[in-house]
PDB file of C-alpha atoms and ligand atoms in Angstrom:
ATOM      1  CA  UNK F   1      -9.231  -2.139   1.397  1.00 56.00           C
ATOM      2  CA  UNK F   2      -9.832  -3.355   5.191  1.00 71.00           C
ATOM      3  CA  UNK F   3      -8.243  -5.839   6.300  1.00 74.00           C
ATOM      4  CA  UNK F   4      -9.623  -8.858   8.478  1.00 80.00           C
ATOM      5  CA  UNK F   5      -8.612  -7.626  12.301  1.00 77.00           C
ATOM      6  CA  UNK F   6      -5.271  -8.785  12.687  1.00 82.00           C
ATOM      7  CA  UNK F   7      -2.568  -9.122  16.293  1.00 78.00           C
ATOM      8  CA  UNK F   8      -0.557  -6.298  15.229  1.00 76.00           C
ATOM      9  CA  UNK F   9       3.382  -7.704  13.780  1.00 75.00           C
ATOM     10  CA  UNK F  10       5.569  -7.933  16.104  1.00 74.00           C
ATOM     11  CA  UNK F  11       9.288  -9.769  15.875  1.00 68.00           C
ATOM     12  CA  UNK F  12       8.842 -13.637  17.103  1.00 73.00           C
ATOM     13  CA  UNK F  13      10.876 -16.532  16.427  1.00 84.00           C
ATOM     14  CA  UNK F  14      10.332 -18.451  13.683  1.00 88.00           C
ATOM     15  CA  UNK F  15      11.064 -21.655  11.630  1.00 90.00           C
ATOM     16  CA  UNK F  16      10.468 -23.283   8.488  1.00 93.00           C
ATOM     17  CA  UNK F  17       8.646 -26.498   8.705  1.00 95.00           C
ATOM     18  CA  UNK F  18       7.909 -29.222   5.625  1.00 97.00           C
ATOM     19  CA  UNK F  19       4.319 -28.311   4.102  1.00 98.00           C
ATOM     20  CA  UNK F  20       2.062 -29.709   6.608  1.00 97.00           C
ATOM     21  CA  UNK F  21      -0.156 -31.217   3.335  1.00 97.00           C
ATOM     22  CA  UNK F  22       2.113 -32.980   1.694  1.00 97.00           C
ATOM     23  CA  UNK F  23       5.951 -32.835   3.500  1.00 97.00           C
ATOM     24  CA  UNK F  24       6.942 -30.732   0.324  1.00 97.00           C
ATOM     25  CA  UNK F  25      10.503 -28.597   1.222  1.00 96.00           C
ATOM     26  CA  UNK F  26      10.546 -26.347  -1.653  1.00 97.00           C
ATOM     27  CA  UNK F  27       8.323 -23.423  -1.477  1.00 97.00           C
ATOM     28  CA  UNK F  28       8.147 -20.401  -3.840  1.00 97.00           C
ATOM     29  CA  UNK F  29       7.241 -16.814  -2.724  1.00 95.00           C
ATOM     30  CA  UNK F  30       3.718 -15.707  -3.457  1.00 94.00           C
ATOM     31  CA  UNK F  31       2.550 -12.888  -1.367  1.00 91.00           C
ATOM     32  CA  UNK F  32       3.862 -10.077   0.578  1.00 88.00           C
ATOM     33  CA  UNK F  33       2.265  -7.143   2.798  1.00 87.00           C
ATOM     34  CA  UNK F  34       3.943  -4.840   5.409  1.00 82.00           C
ATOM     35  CA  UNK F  35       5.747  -7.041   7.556  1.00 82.00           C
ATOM     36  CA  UNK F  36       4.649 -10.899   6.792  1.00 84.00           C
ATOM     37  CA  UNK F  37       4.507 -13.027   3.383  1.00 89.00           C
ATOM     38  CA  UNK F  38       3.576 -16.124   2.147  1.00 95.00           C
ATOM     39  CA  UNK F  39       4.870 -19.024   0.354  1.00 97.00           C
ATOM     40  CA  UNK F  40       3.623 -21.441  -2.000  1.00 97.00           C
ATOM     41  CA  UNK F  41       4.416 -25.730  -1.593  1.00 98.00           C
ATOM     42  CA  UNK F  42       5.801 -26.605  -5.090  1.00 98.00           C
ATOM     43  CA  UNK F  43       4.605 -29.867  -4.805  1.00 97.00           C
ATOM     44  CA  UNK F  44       0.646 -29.351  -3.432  1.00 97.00           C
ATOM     45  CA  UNK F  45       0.697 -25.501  -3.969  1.00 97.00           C
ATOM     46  CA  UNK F  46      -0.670 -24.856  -0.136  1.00 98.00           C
ATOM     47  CA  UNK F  47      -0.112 -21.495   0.536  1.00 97.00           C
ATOM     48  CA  UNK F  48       1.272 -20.761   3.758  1.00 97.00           C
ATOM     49  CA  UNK F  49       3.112 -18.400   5.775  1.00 95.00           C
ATOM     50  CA  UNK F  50       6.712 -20.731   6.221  1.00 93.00           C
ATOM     51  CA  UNK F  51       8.935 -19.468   8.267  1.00 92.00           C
ATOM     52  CA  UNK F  52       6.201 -19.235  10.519  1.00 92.00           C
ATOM     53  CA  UNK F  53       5.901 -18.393  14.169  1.00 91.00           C
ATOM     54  CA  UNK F  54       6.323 -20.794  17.134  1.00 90.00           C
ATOM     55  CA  UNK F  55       3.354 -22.437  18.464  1.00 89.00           C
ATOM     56  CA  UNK F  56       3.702 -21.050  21.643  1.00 90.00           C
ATOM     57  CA  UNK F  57       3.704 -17.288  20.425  1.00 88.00           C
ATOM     58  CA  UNK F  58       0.522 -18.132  17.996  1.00 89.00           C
ATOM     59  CA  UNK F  59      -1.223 -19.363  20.934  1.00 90.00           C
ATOM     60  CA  UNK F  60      -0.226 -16.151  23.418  1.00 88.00           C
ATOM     61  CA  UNK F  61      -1.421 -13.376  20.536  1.00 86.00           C
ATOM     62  CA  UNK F  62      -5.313 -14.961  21.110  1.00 88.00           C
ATOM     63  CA  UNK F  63      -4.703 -15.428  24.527  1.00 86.00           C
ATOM     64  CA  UNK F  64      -3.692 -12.028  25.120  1.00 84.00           C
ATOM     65  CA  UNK F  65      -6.924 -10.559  23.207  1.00 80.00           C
ATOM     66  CA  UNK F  66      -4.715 -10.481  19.819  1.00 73.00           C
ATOM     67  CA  UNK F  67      -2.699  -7.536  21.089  1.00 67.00           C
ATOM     68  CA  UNK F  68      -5.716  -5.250  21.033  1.00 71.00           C
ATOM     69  CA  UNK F  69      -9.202  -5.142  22.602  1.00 81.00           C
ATOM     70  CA  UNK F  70     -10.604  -8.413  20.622  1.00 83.00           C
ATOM     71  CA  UNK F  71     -13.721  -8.758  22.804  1.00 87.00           C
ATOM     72  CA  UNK F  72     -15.052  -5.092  22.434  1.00 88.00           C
ATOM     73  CA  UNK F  73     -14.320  -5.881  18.310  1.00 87.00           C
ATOM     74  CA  UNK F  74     -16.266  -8.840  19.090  1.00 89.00           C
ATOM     75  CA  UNK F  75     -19.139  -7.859  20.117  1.00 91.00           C
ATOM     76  CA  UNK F  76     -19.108  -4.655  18.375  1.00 91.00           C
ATOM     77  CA  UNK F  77     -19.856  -7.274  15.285  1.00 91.00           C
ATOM     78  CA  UNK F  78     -21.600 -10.034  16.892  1.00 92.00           C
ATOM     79  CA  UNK F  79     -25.090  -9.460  15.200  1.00 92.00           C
ATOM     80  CA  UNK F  80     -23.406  -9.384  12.034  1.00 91.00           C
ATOM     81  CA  UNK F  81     -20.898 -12.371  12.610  1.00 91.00           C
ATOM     82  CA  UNK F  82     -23.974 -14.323  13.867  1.00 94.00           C
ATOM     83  CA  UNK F  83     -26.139 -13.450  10.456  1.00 92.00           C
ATOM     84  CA  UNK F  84     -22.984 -14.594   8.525  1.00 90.00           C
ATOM     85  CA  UNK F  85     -22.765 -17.883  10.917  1.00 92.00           C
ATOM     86  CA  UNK F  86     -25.972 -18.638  10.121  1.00 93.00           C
ATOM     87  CA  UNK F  87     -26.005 -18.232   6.319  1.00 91.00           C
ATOM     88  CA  UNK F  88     -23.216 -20.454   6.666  1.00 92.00           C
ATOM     89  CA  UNK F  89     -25.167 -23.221   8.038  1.00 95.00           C
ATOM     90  CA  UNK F  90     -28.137 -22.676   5.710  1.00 94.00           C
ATOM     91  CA  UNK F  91     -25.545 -22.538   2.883  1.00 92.00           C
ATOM     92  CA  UNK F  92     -24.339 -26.354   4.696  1.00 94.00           C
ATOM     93  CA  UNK F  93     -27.681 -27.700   4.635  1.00 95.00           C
ATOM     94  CA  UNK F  94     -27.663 -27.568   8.180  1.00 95.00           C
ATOM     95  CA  UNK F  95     -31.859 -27.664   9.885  1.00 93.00           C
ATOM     96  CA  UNK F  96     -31.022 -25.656  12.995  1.00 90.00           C
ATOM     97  CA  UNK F  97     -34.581 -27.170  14.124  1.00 91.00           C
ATOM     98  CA  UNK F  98     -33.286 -30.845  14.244  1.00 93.00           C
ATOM     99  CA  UNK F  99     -31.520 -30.749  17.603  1.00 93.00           C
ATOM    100  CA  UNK F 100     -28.217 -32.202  17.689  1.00 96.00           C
ATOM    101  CA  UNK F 101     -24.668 -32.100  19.676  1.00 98.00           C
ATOM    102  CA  UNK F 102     -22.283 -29.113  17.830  1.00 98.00           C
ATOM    103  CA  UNK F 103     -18.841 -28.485  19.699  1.00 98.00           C
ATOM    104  CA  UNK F 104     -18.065 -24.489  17.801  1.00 98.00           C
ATOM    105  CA  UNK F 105     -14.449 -23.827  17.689  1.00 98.00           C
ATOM    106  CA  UNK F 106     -13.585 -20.381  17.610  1.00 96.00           C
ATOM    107  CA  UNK F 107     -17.062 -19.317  19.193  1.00 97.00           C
ATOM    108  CA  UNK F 108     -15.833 -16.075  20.296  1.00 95.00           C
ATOM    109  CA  UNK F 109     -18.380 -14.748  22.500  1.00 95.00           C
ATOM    110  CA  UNK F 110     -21.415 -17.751  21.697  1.00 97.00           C
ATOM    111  CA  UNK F 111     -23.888 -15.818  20.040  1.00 97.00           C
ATOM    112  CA  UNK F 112     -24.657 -18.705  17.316  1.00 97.00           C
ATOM    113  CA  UNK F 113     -24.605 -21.351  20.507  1.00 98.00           C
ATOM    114  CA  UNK F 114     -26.821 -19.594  22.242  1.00 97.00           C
ATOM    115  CA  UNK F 115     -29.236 -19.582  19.548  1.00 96.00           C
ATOM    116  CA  UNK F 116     -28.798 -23.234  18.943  1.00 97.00           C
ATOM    117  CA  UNK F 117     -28.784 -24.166  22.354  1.00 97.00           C
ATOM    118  CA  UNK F 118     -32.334 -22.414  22.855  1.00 96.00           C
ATOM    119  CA  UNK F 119     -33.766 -24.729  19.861  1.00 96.00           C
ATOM    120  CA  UNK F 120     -32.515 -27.591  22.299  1.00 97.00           C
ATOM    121  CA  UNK F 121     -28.798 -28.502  21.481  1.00 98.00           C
ATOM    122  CA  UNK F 122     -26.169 -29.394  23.641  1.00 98.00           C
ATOM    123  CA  UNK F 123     -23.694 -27.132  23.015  1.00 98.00           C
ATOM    124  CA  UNK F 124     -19.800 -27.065  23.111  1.00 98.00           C
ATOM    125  CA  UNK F 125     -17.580 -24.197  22.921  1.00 98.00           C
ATOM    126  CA  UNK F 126     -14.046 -23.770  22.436  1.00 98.00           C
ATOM    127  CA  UNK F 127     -12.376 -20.364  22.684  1.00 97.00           C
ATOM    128  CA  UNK F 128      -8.404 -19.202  23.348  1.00 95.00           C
ATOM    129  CA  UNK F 129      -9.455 -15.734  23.223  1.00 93.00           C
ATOM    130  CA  UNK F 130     -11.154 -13.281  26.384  1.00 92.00           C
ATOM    131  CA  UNK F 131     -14.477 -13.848  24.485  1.00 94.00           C
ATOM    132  CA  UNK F 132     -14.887 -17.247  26.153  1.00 95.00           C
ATOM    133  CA  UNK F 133     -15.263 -15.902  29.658  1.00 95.00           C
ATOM    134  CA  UNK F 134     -17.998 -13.687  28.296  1.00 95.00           C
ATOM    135  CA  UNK F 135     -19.854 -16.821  26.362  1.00 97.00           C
ATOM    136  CA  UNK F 136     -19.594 -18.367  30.191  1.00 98.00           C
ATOM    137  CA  UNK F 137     -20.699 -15.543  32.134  1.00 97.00           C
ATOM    138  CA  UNK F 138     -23.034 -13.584  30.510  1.00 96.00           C
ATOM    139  CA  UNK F 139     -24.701 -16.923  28.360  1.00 97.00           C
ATOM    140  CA  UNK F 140     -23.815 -19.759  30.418  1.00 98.00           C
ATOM    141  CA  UNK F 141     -22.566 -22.057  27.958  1.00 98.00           C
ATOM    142  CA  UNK F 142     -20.204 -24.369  28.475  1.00 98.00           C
ATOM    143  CA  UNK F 143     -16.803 -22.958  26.508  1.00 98.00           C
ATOM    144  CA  UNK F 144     -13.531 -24.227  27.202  1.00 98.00           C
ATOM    145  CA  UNK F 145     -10.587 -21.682  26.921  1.00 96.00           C
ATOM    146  CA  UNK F 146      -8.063 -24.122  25.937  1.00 96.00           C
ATOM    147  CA  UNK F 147      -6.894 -25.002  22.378  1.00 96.00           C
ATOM    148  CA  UNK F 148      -8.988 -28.311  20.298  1.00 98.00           C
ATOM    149  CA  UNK F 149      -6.885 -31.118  21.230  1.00 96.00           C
ATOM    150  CA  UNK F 150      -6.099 -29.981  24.701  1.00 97.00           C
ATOM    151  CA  UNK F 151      -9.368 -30.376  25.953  1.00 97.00           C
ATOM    152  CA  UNK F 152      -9.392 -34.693  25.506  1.00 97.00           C
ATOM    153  CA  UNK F 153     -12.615 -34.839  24.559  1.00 98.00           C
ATOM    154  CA  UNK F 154     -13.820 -38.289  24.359  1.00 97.00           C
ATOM    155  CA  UNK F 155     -14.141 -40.018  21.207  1.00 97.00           C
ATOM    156  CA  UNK F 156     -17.255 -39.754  18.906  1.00 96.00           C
ATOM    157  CA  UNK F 157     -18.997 -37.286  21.013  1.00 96.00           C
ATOM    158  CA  UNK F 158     -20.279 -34.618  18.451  1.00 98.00           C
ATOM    159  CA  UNK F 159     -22.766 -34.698  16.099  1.00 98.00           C
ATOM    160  CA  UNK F 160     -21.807 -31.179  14.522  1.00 98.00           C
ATOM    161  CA  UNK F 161     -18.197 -29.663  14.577  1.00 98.00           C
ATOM    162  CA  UNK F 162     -17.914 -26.205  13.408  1.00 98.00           C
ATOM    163  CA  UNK F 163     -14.631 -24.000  12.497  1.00 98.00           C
ATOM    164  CA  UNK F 164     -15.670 -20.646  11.073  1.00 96.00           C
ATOM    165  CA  UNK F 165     -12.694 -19.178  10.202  1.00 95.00           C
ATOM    166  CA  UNK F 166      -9.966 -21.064  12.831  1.00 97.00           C
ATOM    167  CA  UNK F 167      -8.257 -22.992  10.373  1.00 98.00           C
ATOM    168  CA  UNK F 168      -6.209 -20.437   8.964  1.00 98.00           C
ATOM    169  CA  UNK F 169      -4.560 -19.147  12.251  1.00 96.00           C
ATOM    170  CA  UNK F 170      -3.667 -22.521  13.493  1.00 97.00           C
ATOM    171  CA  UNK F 171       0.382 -24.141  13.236  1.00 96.00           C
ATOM    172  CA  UNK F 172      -0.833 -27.598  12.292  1.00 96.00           C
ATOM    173  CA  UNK F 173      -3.830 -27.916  10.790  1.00 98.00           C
ATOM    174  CA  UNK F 174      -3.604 -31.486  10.107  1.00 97.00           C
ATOM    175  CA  UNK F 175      -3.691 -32.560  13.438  1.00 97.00           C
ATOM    176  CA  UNK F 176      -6.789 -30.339  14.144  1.00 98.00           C
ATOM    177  CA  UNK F 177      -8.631 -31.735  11.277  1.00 98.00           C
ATOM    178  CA  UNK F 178      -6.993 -35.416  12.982  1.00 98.00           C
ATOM    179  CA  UNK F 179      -8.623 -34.495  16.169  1.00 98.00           C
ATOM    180  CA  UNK F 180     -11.610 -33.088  14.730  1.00 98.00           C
ATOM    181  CA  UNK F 181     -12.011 -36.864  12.616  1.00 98.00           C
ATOM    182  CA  UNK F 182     -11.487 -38.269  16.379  1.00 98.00           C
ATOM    183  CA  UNK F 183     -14.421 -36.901  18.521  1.00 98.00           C
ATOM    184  CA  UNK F 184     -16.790 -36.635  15.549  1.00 98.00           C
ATOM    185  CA  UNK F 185     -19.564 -39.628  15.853  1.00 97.00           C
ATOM    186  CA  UNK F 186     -19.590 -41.577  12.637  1.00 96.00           C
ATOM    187  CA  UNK F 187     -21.366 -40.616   9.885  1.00 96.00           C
ATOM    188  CA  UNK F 188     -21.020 -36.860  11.738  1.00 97.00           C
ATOM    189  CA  UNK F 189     -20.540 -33.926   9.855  1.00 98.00           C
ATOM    190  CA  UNK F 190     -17.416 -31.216  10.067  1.00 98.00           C
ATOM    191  CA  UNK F 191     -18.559 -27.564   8.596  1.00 98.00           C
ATOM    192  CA  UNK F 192     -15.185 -25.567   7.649  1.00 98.00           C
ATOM    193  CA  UNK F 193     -15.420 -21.808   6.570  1.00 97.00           C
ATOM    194  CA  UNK F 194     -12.114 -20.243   5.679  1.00 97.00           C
ATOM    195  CA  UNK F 195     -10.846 -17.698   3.294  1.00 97.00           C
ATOM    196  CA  UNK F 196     -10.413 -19.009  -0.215  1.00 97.00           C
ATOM    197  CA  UNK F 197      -7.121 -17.799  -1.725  1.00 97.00           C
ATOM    198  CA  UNK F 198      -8.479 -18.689  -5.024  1.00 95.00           C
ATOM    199  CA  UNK F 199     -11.062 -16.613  -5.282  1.00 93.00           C
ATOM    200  CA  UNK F 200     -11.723 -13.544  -7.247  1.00 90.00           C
ATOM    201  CA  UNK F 201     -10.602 -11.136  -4.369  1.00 91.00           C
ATOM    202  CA  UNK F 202      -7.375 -12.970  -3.140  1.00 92.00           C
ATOM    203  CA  UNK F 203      -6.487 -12.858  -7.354  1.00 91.00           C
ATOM    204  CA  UNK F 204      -7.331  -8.844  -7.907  1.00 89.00           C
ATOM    205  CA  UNK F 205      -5.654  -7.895  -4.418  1.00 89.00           C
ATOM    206  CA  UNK F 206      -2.835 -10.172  -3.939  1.00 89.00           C
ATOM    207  CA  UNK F 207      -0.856  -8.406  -0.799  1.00 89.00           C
ATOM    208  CA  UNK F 208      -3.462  -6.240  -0.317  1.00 89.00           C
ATOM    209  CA  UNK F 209      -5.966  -8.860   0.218  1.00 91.00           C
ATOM    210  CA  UNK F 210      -7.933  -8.521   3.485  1.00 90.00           C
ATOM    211  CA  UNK F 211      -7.742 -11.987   4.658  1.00 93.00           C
ATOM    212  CA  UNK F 212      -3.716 -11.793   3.959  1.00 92.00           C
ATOM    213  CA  UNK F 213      -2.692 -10.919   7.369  1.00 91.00           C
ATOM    214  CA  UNK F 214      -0.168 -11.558  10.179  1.00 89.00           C
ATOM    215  CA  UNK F 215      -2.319 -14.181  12.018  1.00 92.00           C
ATOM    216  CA  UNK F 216      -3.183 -16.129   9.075  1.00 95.00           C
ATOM    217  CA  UNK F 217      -0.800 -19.013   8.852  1.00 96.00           C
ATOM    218  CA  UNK F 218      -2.462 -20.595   5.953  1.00 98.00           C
ATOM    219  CA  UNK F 219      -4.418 -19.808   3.120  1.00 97.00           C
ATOM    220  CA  UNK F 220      -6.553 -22.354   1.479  1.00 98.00           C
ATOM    221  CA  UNK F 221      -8.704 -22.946  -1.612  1.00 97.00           C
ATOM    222  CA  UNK F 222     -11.388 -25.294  -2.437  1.00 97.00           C
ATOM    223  CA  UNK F 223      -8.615 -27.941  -3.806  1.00 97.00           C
ATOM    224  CA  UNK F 224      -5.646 -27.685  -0.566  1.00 98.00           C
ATOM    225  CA  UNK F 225      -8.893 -27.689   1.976  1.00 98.00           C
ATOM    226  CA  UNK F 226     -10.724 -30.806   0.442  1.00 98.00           C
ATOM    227  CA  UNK F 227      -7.127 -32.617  -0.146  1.00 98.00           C
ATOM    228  CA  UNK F 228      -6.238 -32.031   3.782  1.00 98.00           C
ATOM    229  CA  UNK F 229     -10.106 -33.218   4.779  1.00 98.00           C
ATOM    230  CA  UNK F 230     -10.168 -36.315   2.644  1.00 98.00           C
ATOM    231  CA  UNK F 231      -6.487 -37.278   3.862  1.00 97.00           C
ATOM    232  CA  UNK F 232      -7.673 -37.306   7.298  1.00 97.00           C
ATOM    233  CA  UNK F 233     -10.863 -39.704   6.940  1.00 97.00           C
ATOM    234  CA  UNK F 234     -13.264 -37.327   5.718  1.00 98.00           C
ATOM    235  CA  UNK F 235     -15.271 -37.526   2.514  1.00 98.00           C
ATOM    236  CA  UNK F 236     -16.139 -33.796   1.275  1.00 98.00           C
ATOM    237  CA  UNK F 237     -20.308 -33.489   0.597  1.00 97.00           C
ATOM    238  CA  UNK F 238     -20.798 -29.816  -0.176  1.00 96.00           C
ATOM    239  CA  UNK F 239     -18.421 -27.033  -0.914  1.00 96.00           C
ATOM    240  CA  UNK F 240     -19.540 -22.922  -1.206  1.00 95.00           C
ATOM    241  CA  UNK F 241     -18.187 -19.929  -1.732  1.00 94.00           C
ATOM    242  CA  UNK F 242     -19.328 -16.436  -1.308  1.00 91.00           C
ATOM    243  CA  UNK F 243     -18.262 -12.896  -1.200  1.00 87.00           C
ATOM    244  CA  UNK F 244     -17.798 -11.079  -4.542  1.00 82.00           C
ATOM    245  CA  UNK F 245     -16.942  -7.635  -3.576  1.00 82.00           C
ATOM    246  CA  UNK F 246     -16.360  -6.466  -0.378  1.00 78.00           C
ATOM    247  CA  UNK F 247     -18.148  -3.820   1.535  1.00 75.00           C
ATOM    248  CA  UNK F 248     -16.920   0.020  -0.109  1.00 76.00           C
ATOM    249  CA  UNK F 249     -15.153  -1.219  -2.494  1.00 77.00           C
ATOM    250  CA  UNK F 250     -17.800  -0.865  -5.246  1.00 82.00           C
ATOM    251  CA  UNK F 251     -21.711   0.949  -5.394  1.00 87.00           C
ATOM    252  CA  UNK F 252     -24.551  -1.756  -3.935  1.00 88.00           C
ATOM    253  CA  UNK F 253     -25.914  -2.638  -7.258  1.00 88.00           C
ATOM    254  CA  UNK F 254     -21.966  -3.365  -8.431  1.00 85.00           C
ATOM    255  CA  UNK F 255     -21.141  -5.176  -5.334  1.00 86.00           C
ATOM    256  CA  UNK F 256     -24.686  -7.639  -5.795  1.00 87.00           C
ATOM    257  CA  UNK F 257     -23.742  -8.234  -9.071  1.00 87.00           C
ATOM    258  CA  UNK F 258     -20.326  -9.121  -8.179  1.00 85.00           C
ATOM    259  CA  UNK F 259     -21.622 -11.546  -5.466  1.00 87.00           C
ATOM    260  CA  UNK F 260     -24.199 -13.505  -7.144  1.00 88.00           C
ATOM    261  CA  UNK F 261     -21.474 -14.428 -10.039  1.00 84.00           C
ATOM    262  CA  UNK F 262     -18.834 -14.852  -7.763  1.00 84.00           C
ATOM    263  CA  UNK F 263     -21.296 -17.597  -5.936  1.00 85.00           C
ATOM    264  CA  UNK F 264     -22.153 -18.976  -9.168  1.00 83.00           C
ATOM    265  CA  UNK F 265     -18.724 -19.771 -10.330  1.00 83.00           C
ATOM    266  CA  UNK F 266     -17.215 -20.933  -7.179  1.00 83.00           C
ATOM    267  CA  UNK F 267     -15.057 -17.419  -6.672  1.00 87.00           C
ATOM    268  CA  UNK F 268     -16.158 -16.298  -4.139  1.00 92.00           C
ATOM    269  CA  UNK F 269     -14.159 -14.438  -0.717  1.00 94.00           C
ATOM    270  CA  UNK F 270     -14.941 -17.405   1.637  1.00 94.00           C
ATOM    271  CA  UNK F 271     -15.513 -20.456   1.217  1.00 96.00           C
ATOM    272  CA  UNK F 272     -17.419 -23.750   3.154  1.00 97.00           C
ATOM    273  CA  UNK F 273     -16.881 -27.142   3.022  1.00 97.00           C
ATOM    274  CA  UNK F 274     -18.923 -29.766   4.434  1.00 98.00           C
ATOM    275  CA  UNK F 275     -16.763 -33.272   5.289  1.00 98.00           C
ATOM    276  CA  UNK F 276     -18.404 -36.460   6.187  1.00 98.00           C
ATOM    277  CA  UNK F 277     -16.549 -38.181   9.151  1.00 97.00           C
ATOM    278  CA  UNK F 278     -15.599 -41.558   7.402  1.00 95.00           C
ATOM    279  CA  UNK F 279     -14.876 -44.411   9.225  1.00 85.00           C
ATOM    280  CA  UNK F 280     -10.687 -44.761  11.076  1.00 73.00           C
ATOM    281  CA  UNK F 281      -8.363 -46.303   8.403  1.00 62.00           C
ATOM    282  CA  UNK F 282      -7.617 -48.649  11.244  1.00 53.00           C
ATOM    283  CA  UNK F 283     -10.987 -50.075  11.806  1.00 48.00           C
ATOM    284  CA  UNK F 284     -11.243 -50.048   7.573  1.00 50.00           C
ATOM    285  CA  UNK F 285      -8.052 -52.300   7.802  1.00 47.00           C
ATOM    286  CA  UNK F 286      -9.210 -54.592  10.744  1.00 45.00           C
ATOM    287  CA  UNK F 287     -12.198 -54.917   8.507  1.00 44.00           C
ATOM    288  CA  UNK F 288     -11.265 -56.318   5.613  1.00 41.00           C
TER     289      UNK F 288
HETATM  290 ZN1   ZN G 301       2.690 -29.192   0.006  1.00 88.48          ZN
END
């Protein structure tokens, strides 16, 4: 089984914190590899890594290229990432021809901005990693290298946020989802893709699992994901998953089969869920 690339382990401080979804203290183990493991809330069963590293060493690993040569694995993949990317929006009843303002977290080296941005969107990128000097120099777009909520973007100034698999690496992501809720325009639209530990892979492979790796800090399913969207003002519209089988692990005509049920039934490897920025609690309130 490969694993998702991964900033090798390495000895960091860390310490426990309350389960960001629901303050829960009591956790009980749930999965283990070489060098890392993960814990489960009693009380919302989030499933996170807790002890977890300080924010400050999460933050160097992408800085540094995730202790490895990120970019060259980067762009190595990028046709393939960019086909998945935009499944992903098809699958989110996005219409890449209806131009519209998208800030992409994570964009890595811009491929999918580009593309958007020559069907006449204003694009945003936001990228800790090397990649983003490569989305400025050799696309031109306009990607910041500093993390979300650094970057003060005004409020209600996207159309379109995107997060393709960011969540799970992040130390809080209940203020990123916050933030995200923040510079979204009303009525805009927040596309999340992130492992699903509940699907049919995570179950078979437990440790093992591909997406169970140093860097990520959280693993969500379908029900932690929409719980943490709805608690920060958004109201969930569409949720997929996908991946039955991954690549090797079983003949072609195995692995389709196993990837059209796992669709069907909601198993699937990854899944996306579209959130619906509602209105601030505050202005709700003031309303009434
Ligand atoms: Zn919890």
């Amino acid at each position: 089984m490969i694993k998702t690339w991964s900033t090798p382990v390495e000895t960091e401080t860390t310490r426990t914190i309350p389960c960001i979804l629901c303050g829960g203290e009591v956790f009980t183990p749930h999965l283990f590899y070489e060098g890392f493991s993960y814990v489960r809330c009693t009380c919302c069963r989030l499933v996170q890594m807790n002890p977890q590293p300080e924010h400050d060493a999460v933050r160097r690993r992408y800085q540094e290229g995730y202790g490895g040569d990120y970019l060259a694995y980067e762009l190595a993949n990028e046709a393939a990432f960019l086909r998945l990317q935009e499944l992903a929006l098809g699958d989110a009843g996005v219409d890449s021809n209806t131009a519209l303002s998208v800030l992409d977290i994570g964009c890595a080296t811009g491929a999918l901005l580009e593309k958007l941005r020559d069907r006449g969107w204003a694009c945003t990128g936001v990228e800790i990693s090397p990649a983003a000097e490569y989305a400025r120099k050799e696309r031109g777009l306009d990607v910041r290298s500093l993390p979300l909520e650094e970057n003060r973007f005004p409020d209600t100034d996207f159309d379109l946020v995107l997060a393709s698999h960011v969540i799970e690496h992040l130390n809080d992501p209940a203020a990123f989802v916050a933030e995200v809720h923040r510079i979204l325009k009303p009525g805009g639209h927040f596309i999340v893709t992130t492992p699903n530990i509940a699907g049919f892979q995570a179950r078979l492979f437990r440790g093992r699992w591909r997406s169970a790796i140093f860097d990520h800090l959280y693993l969500f399913s379908v029900k932690t994901l929409s719980r943490l969207l709805t608690g920060k003002g958004f109201a969930i519209e569409r949720v997929r998953t996908w991946g039955g089988l991954a690549a090797g692990t079983a003949p072609a005509p195995v692995k389709r089969i196993a990837d059209r049920a796992a669709k069907r039934l909601g198993v699937g490897d990854v899944m996306l869920i579209r959130g619906k920025r509602l209105p601030a609690k505050s202005t709700l309130s003031a309303a009434r």
